[in-house]
Short mmCIF file of C-alpha atoms in Angstrom, two decimals:
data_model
loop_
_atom_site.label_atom_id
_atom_site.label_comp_id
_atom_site.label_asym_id
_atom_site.label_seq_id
_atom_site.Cartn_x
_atom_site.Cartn_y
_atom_site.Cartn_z
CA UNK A 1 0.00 0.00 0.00
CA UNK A 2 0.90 3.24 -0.22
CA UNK A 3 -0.58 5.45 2.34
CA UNK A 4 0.60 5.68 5.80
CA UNK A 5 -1.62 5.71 8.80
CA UNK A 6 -1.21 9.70 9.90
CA UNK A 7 -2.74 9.74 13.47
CA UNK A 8 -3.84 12.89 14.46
CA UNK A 9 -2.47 14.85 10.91
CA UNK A 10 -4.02 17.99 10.70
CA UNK A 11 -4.38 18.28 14.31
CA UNK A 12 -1.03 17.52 15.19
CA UNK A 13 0.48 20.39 13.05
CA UNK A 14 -1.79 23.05 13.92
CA UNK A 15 -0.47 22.22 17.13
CA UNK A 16 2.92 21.94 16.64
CA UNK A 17 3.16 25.78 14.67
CA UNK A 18 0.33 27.44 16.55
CA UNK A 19 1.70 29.69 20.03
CA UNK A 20 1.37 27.80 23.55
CA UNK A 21 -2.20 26.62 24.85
CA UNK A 22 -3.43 28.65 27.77
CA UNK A 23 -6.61 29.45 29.85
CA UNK A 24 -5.88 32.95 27.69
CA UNK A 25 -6.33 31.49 24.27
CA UNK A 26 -9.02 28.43 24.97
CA UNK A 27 -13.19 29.08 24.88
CA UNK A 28 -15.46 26.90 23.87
CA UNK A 29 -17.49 26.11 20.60
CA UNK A 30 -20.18 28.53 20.32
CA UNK A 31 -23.55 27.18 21.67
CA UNK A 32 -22.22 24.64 23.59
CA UNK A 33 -22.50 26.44 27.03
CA UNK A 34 -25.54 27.52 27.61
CA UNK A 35 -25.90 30.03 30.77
CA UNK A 36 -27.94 28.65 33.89
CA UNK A 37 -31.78 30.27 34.72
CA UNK A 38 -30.76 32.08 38.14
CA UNK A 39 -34.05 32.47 39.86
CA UNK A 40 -34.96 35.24 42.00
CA UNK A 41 -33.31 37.90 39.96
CA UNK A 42 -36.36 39.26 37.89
CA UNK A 43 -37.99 42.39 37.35
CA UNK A 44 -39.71 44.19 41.03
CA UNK A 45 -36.51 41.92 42.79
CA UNK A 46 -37.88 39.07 41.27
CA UNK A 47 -40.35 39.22 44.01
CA UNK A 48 -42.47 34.70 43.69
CA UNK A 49 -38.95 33.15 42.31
CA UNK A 50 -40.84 31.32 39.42
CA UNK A 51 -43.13 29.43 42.39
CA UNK A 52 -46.68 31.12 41.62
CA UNK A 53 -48.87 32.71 44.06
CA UNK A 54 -49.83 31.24 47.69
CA UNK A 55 -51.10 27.95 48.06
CA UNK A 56 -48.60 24.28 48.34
CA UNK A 57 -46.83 25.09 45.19
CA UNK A 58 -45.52 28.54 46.72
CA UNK A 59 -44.86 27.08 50.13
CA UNK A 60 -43.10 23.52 48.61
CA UNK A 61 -45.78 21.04 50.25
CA UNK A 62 -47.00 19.31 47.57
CA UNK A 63 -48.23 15.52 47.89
CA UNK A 64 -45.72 12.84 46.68
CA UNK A 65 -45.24 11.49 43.09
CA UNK A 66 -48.54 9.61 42.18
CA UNK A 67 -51.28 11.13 44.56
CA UNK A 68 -54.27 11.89 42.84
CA UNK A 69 -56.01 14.23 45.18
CA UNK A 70 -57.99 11.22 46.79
CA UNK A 71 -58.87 9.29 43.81
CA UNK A 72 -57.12 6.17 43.79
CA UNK A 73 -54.21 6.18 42.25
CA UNK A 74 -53.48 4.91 38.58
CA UNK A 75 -50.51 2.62 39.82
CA UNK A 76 -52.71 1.35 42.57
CA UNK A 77 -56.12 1.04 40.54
CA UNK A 78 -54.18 -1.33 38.18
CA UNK A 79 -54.22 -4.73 39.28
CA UNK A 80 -50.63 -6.77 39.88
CA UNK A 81 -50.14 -9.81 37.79
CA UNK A 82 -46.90 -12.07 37.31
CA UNK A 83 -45.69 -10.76 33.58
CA UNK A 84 -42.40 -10.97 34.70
CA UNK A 85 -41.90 -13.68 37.32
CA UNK A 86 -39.49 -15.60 37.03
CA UNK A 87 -38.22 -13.78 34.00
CA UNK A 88 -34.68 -14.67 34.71
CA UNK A 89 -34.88 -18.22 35.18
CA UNK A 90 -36.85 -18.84 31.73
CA UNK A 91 -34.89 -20.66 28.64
CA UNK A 92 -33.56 -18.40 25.99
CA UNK A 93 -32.75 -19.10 22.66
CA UNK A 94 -30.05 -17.06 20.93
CA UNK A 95 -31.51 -16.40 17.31
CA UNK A 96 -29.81 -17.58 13.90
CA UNK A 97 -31.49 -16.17 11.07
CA UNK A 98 -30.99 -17.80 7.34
CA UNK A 99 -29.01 -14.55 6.03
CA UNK A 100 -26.72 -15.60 8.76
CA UNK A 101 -26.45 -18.95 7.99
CA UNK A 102 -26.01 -18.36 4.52
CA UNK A 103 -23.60 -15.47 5.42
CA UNK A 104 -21.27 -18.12 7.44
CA UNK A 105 -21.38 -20.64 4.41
CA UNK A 106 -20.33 -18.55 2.30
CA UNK A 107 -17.68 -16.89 3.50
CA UNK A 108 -16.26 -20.78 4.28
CA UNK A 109 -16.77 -20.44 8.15
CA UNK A 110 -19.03 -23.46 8.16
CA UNK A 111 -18.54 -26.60 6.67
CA UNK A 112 -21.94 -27.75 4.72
CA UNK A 113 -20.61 -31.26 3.41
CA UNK A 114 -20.62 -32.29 7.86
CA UNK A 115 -23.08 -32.50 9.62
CA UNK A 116 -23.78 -28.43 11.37
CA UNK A 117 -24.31 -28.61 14.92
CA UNK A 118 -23.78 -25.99 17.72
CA UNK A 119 -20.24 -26.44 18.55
CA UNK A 120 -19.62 -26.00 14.33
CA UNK A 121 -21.66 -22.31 14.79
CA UNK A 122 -20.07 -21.24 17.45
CA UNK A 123 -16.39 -22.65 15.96
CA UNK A 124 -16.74 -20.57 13.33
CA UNK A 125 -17.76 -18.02 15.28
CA UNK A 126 -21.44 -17.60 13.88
CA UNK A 127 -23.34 -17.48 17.67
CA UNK A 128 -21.81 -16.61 21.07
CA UNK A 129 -23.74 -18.98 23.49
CA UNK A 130 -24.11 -17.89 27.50
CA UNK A 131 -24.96 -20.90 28.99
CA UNK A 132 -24.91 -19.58 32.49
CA UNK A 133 -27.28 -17.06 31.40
CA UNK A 134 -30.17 -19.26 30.82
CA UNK A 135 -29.24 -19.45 27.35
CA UNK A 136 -30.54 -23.30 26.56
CA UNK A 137 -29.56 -22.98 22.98
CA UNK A 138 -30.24 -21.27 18.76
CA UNK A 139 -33.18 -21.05 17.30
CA UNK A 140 -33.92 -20.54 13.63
CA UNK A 141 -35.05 -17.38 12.30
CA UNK A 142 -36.68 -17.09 8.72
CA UNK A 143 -35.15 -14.06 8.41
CA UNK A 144 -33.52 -14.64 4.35
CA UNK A 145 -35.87 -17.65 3.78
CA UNK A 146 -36.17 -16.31 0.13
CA UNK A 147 -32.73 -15.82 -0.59
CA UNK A 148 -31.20 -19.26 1.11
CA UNK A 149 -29.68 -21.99 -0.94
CA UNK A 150 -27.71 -24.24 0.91
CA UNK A 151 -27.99 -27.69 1.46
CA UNK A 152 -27.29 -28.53 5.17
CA UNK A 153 -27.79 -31.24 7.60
CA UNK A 154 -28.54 -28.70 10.95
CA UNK A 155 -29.34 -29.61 14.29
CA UNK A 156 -30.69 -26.39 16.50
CA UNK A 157 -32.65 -26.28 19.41
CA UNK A 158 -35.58 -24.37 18.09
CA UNK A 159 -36.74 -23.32 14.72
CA UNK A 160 -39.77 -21.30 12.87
CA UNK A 161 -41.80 -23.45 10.75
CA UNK A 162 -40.89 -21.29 7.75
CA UNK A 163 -37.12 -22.16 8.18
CA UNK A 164 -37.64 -25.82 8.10
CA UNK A 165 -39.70 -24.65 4.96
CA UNK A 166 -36.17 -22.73 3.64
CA UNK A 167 -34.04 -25.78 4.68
CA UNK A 168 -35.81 -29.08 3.31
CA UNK A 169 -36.67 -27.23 0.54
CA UNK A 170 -33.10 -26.80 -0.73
CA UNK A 171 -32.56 -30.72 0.45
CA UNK A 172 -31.53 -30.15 3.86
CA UNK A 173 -32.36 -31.86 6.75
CA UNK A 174 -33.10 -29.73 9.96
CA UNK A 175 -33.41 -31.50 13.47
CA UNK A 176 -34.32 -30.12 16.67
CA UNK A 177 -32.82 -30.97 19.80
CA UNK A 178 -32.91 -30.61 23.92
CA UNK A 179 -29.25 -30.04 25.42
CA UNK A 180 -29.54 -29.28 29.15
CA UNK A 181 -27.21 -26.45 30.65
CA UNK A 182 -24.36 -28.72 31.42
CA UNK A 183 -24.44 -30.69 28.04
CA UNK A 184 -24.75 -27.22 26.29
CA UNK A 185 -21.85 -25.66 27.73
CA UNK A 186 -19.78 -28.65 26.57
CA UNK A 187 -21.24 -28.13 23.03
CA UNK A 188 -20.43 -24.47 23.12
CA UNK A 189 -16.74 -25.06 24.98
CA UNK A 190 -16.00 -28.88 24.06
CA UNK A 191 -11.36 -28.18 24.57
CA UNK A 192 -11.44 -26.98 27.63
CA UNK A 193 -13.87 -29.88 28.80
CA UNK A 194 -11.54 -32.73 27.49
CA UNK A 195 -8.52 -30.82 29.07
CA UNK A 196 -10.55 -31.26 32.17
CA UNK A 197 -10.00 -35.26 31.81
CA UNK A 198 -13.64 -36.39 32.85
CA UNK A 199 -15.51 -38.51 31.21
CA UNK A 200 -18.35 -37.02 28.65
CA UNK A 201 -21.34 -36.92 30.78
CA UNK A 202 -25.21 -38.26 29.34
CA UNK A 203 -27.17 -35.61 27.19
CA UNK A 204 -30.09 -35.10 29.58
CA UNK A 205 -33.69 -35.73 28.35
CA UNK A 206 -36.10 -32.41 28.09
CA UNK A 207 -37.89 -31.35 31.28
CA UNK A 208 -42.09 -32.41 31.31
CA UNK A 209 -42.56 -28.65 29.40
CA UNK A 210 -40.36 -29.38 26.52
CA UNK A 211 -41.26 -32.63 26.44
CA UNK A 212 -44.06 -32.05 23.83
CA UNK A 213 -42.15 -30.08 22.28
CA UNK A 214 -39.36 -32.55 20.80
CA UNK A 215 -41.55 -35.30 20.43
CA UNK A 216 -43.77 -33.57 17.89
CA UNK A 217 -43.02 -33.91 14.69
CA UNK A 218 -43.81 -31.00 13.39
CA UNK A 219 -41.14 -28.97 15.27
CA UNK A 220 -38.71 -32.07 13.45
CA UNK A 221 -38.26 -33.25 17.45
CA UNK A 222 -35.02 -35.79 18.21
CA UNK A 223 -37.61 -37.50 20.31
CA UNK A 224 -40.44 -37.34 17.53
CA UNK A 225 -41.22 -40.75 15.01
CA UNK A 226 -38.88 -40.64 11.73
CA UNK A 227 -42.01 -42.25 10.12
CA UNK A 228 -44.19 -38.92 11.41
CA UNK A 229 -41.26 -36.37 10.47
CA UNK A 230 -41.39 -37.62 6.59
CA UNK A 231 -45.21 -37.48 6.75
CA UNK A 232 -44.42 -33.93 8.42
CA UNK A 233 -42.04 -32.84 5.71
CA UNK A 234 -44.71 -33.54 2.78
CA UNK A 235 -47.41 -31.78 4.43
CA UNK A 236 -45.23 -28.71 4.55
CA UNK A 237 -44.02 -29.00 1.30
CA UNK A 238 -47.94 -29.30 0.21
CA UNK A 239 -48.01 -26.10 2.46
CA UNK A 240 -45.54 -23.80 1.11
CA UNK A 241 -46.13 -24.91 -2.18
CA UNK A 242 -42.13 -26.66 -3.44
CA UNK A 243 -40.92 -30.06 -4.14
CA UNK A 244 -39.88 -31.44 -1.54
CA UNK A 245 -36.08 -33.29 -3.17
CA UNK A 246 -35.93 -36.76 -2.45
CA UNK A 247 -33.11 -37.09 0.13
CA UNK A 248 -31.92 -40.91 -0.72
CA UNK A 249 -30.76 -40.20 -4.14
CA UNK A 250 -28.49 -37.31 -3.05
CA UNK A 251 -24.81 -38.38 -2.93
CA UNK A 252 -24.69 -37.06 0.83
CA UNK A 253 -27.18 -39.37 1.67
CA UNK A 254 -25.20 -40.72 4.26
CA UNK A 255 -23.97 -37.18 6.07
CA UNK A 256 -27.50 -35.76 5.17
CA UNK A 257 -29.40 -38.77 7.50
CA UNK A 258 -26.65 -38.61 10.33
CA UNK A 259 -27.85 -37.79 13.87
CA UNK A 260 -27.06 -38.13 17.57
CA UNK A 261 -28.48 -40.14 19.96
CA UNK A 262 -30.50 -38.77 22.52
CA UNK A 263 -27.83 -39.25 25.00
CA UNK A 264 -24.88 -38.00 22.83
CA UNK A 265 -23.92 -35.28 23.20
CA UNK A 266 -20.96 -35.29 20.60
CA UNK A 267 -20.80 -36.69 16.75
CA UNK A 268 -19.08 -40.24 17.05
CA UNK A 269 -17.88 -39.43 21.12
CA UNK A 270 -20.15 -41.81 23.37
CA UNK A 271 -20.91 -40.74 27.04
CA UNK A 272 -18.53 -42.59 29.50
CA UNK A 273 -15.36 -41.62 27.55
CA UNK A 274 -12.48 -40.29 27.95
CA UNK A 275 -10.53 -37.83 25.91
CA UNK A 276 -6.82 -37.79 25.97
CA UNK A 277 -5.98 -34.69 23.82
CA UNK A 278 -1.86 -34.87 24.72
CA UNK A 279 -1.62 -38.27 23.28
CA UNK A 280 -4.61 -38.09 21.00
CA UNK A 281 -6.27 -40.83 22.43
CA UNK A 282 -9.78 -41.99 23.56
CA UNK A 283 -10.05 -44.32 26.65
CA UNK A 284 -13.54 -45.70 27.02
CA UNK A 285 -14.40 -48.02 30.15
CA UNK A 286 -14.64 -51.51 29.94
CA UNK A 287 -17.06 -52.29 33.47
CA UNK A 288 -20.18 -53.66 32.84
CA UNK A 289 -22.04 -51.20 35.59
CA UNK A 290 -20.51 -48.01 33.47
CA UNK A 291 -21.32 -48.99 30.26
CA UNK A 292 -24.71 -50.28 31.54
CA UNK A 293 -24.89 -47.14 32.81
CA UNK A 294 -23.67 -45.17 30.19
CA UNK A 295 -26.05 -47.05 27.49
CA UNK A 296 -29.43 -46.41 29.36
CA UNK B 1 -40.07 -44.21 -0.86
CA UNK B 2 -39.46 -40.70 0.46
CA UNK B 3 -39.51 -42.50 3.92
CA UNK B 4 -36.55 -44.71 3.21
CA UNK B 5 -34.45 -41.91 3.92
CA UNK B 6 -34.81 -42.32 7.40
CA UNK B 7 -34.79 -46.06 8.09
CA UNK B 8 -30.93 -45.86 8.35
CA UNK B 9 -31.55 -43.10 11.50
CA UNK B 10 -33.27 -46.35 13.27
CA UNK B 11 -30.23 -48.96 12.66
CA UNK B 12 -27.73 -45.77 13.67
CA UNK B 13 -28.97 -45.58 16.56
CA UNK B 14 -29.07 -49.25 17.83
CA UNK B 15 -25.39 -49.26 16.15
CA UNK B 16 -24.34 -47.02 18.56
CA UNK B 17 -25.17 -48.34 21.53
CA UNK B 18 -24.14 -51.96 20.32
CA UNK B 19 -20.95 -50.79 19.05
CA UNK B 20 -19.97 -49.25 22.44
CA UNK B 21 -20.38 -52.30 24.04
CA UNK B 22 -18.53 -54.57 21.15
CA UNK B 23 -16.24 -52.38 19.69
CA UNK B 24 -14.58 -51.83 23.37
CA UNK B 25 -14.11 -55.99 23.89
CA UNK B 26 -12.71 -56.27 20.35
CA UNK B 27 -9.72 -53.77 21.45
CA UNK B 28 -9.06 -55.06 24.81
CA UNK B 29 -7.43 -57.96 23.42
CA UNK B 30 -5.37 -56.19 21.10
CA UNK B 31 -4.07 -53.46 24.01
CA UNK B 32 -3.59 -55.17 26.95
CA UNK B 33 -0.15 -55.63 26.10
CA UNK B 34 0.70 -52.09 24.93
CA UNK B 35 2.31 -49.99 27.80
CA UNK B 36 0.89 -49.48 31.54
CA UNK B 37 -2.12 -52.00 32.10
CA UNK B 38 -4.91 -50.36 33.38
CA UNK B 39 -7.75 -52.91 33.29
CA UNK B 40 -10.29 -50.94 33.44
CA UNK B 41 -9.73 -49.06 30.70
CA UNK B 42 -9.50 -49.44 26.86
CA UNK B 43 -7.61 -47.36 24.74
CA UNK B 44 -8.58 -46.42 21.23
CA UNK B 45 -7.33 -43.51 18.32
CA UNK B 46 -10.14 -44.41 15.86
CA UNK B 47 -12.22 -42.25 17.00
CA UNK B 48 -9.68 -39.04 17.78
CA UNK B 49 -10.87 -37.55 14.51
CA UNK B 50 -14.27 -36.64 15.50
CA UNK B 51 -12.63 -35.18 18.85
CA UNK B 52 -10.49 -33.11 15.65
CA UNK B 53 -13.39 -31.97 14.33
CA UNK B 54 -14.45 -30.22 17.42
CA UNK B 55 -11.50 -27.99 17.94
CA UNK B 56 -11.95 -24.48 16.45
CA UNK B 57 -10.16 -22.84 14.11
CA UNK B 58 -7.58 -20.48 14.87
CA UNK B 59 -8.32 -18.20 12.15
CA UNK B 60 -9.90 -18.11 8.80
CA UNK B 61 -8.51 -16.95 5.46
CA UNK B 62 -9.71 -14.39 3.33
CA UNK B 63 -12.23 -15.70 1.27
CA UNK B 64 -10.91 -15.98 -2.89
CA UNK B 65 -13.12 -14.72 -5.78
CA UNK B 66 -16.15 -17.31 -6.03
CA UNK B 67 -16.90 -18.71 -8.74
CA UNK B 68 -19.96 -18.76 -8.45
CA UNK B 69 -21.66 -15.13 -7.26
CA UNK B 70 -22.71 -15.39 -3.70
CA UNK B 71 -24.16 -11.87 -3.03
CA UNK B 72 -24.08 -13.42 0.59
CA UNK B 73 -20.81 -12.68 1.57
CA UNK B 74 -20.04 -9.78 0.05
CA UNK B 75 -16.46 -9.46 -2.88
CA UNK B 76 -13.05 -10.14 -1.95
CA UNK B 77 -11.13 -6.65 -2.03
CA UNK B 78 -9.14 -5.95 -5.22
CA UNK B 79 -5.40 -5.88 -5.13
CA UNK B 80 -3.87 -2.09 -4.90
CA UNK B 81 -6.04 0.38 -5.55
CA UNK B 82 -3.82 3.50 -6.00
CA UNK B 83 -5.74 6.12 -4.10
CA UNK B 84 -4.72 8.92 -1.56
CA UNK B 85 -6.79 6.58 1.43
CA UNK B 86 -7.30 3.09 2.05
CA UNK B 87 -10.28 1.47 4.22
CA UNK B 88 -9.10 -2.00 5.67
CA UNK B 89 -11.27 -4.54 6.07
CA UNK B 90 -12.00 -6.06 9.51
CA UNK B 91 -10.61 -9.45 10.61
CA UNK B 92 -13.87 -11.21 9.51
CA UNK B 93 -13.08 -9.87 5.58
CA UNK B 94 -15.92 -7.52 5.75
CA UNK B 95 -15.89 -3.62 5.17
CA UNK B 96 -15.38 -1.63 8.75
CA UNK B 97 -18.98 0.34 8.06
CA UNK B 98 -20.98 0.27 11.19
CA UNK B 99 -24.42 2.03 12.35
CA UNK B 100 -24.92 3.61 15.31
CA UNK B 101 -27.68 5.08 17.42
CA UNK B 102 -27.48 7.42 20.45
CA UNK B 103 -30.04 8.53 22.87
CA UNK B 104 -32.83 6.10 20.34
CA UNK B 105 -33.30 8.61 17.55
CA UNK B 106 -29.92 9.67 16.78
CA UNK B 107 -28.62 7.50 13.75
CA UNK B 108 -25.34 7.85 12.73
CA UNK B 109 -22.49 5.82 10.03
CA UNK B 110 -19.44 4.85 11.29
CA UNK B 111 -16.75 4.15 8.80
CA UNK B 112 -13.44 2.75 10.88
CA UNK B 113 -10.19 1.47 9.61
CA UNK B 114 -9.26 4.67 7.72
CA UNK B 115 -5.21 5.45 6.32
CA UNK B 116 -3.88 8.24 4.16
CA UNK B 117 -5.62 10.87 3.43
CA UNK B 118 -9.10 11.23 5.76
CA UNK B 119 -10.65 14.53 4.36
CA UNK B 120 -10.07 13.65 0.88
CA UNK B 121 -11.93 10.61 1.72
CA UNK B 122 -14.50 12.68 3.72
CA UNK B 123 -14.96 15.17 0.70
CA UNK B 124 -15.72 11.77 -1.60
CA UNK B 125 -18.39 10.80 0.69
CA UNK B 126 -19.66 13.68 0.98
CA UNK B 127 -20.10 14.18 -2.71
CA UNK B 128 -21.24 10.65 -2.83
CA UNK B 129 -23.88 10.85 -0.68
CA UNK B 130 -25.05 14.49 -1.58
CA UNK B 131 -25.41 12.98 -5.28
CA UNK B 132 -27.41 9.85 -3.68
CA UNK B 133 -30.13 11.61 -1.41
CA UNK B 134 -29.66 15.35 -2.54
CA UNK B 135 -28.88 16.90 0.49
CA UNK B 136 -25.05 16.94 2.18
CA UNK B 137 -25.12 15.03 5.19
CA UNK B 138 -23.07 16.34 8.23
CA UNK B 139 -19.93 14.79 8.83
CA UNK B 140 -17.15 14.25 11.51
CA UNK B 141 -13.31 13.73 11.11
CA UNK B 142 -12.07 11.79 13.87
CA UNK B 143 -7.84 12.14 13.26
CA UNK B 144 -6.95 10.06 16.17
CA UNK B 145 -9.33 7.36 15.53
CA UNK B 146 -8.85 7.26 11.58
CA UNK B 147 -12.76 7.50 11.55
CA UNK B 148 -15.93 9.12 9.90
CA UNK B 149 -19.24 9.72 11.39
CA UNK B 150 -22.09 10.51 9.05
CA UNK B 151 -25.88 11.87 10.06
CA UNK B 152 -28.05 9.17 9.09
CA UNK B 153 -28.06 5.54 7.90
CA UNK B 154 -25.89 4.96 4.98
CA UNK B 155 -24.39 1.50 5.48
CA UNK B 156 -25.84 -0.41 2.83
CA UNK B 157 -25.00 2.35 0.42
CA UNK B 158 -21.60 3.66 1.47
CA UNK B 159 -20.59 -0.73 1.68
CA UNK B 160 -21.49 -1.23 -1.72
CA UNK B 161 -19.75 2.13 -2.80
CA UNK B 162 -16.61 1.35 -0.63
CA UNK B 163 -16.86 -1.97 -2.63
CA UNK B 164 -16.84 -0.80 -5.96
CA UNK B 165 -13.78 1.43 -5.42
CA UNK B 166 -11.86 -2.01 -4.66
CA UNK B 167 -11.63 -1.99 -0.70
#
């Protein structure tokens, strides 16, 4: 290149060839001090101060902030109901819209030919995840439905029923899935876990309020029948009016169709390992009461 | 026949959980004479490379000309445009033009990254603009920062213009 970077240019040399800075030569920009109202300096010696005549406002003894002469008050005639209980213990869902997605893609930051899950988003640095703040996982936004043509195998945690519209219709395959706090923050923050030298934990199954949630087809649920989610993915396409592209004669067939267990919470890592990342190793238990365990 | 697609899902799953189960006898066999016994433990480095996959990236490169158009993700910048300023782009390849609002109705255009010559750059977008809405839009010079503020939302047009002069 080039230009140089000139920090402070023509401010530098007026400083450098104008005389010394002083209180003398310094005032500010016109308008931006504006002088204070001094009260009790008007004409007749500025005789009520800008109070009125007589009464509470003259003698400062007015009621407090709310009082309505008698009549209840607005803020107490409204009754109190629970809008916000609770409000910081509910699940949130960070949202991913399809310009995003597309966005990320694009530019290379996410692989489409493996299978996208939450720790590939936030990898290539497409979400930032909180799970201590009650953040339980993405949900899909249509946001860009019109304009997205990628062909993805996703797994979120929520999604519109437009953007499994957007997705199956370019040949995707979107699935929906429960990760409870811990399990998420491994997703999000899977290095320093292994560095840790535990085993991977069990993906926890939904609580009783998401329960119908991920079981239902519709919402393309881990939980829900594959039978019901192909029956589910013709009705939409009947709805929104495409072709819905036949997903065995694709040549990605086999990363198109791959999912996790409900207890995995890792592609190809089963709970009840461990991770060796010095050696690059994986040391999984051989005791019939852990893998019992760790298989139930 | 649509539904064949997911009769594999069924067989993956039961796969799994076999597989942990087998798989883990089949090595224990071949590894109990490698190195320190531990016996209740089986060692494997089949599976390390979906443990690879899950390590991020340390950076990414900037993207090449596609071949295909994808208006998506913006163009790569063209090599050495020979101009009094330059505009760098940020380290996620895209062009440093941000909006900003103050006290909810105050909506202002940030362009960052700026070297060389600011005010001949400020002058352009000034001219730019004026020619694009038909009024001038007040501006400030930051020196210090290398940045310009501009009244009003502009991003989508000053990106595209910042574009086509090769940034």
């Amino acid at each position: 290149m080039s230009v140089s970077k000139n920090t402070g240019g023509k401010g530098l040399d007026l400083l450098r060839n104008l005389p010394r800075i002083s209180l003398a030569n310094l005032r500010p920009n016109p308008g931006a001090k504006k002088a204070e109202k001094r009260r009790g300096r008007g004409a007749h010696g500025g005789s009520r101060s800008g109070r009125g005549h007589k009464g509470q406002r003259q003698r400062g003894n007015r009621p407090r902030l709310g009082f309505e002469g008698g009549q209840t008050p607005f803020y107490l005639v409204i009754p109190k109901y629970g809008y916000n209980e609770g409000h910081s213990r509910r699940p949130q869902y960070q949202p991913l819209s399809l310009n995003r997605l597309q966005y990320l893609i694009d530019l290379g930051r996410i692989d489409p030919t493996q299978p996208i899950d939450l720790t590939q988003l936030v990898n290539g640095r497409g979400v930032t995840l909180q799970p201590l703040k009650r953040d339980y996982g993405v949900q899909l936004v249509e946001e860009g439905a019109d304009t997205f043509s990628a062909k993805v195998n996703i797994e979120v945690q929520m999604a519109s029923e437009c953007a499994i519209a957007a997705i199956e219709k370019n040949g995707g395959i979107i699935t929906t899935g429960f990760y409870d706090p811990r399990s998420l923050s491994l997703l999000c923050k899977p290095v320093p876990f292994f560095m840790r030298g535990q085993p991977i934990p069990k993906r926890m199954l939904p609580g009783e309020d998401l329960v119908p949630y991920y079981t239902d087809s519709k919402n393309r649920g881990y939980l829900s029948d594959p039978a019901k989610i192909q029956q589910a993915r013709l009705e939409l396409a009947r709805k929104y009016g495409y072709v819905l592209p036949d997903v065995t004669k694709d040549e990605l067939f086999h990363m198109l169709t791959a999912r996790k267990d409900p207890r995995q919470i890792f592609f190809g890592l089963a709970p009840g390992w461990v991770v060796n990342m010095a050696e690059k190793k994986i040391l999984k238990p051989t005791d019939e009461k852990l893998l019992s365990y760790y298989s139930s | 026949m649509a539904g064949v697609g997911y009769l594999g899902l069924r067989n993956a799953i039961q796969c799994l959980k076999s597989a942990r189960s087998t798989a883990s006898l089949q090595h224990y066999s071949a590894s109990a004479a490698a190195g320190p016994h531990y016996p209740g433990i089986v060692e494997s480095t089949d599976e390390y490379r979906f443990v690879e996959r899950l390590i991020p990236p340390p950076g990414f490169q900037s993207p090449q000309t596609p071949a295909v158009p994808r208006p998506a993700a913006g163009h790569p910048p063209q090599r050495s445009p020979s101009l009094p300023c330059a505009v760098r782009r940020s380290r996620m390849h895209n062009i440093p033009v941000y909006t900003d609002i103050t006290h909810g109705n105050r909506k202002m255009t940030v362009i960052r990254k700026i070297s060389g010559d600011i005010w001949a750059l400020e002058q352009e977008v000034k001219s730019y603009l004026t020619q694009v809405t038909g009024k001038c839009p007040p501006t400030q010079v930051n020196e210090v920062t290398m940045s310009i503020r501009v009244k009003g939302y502009y991003d989508t047009e000053l990106k595209a213009w910042l574009t086509e002069k090769g940034f």
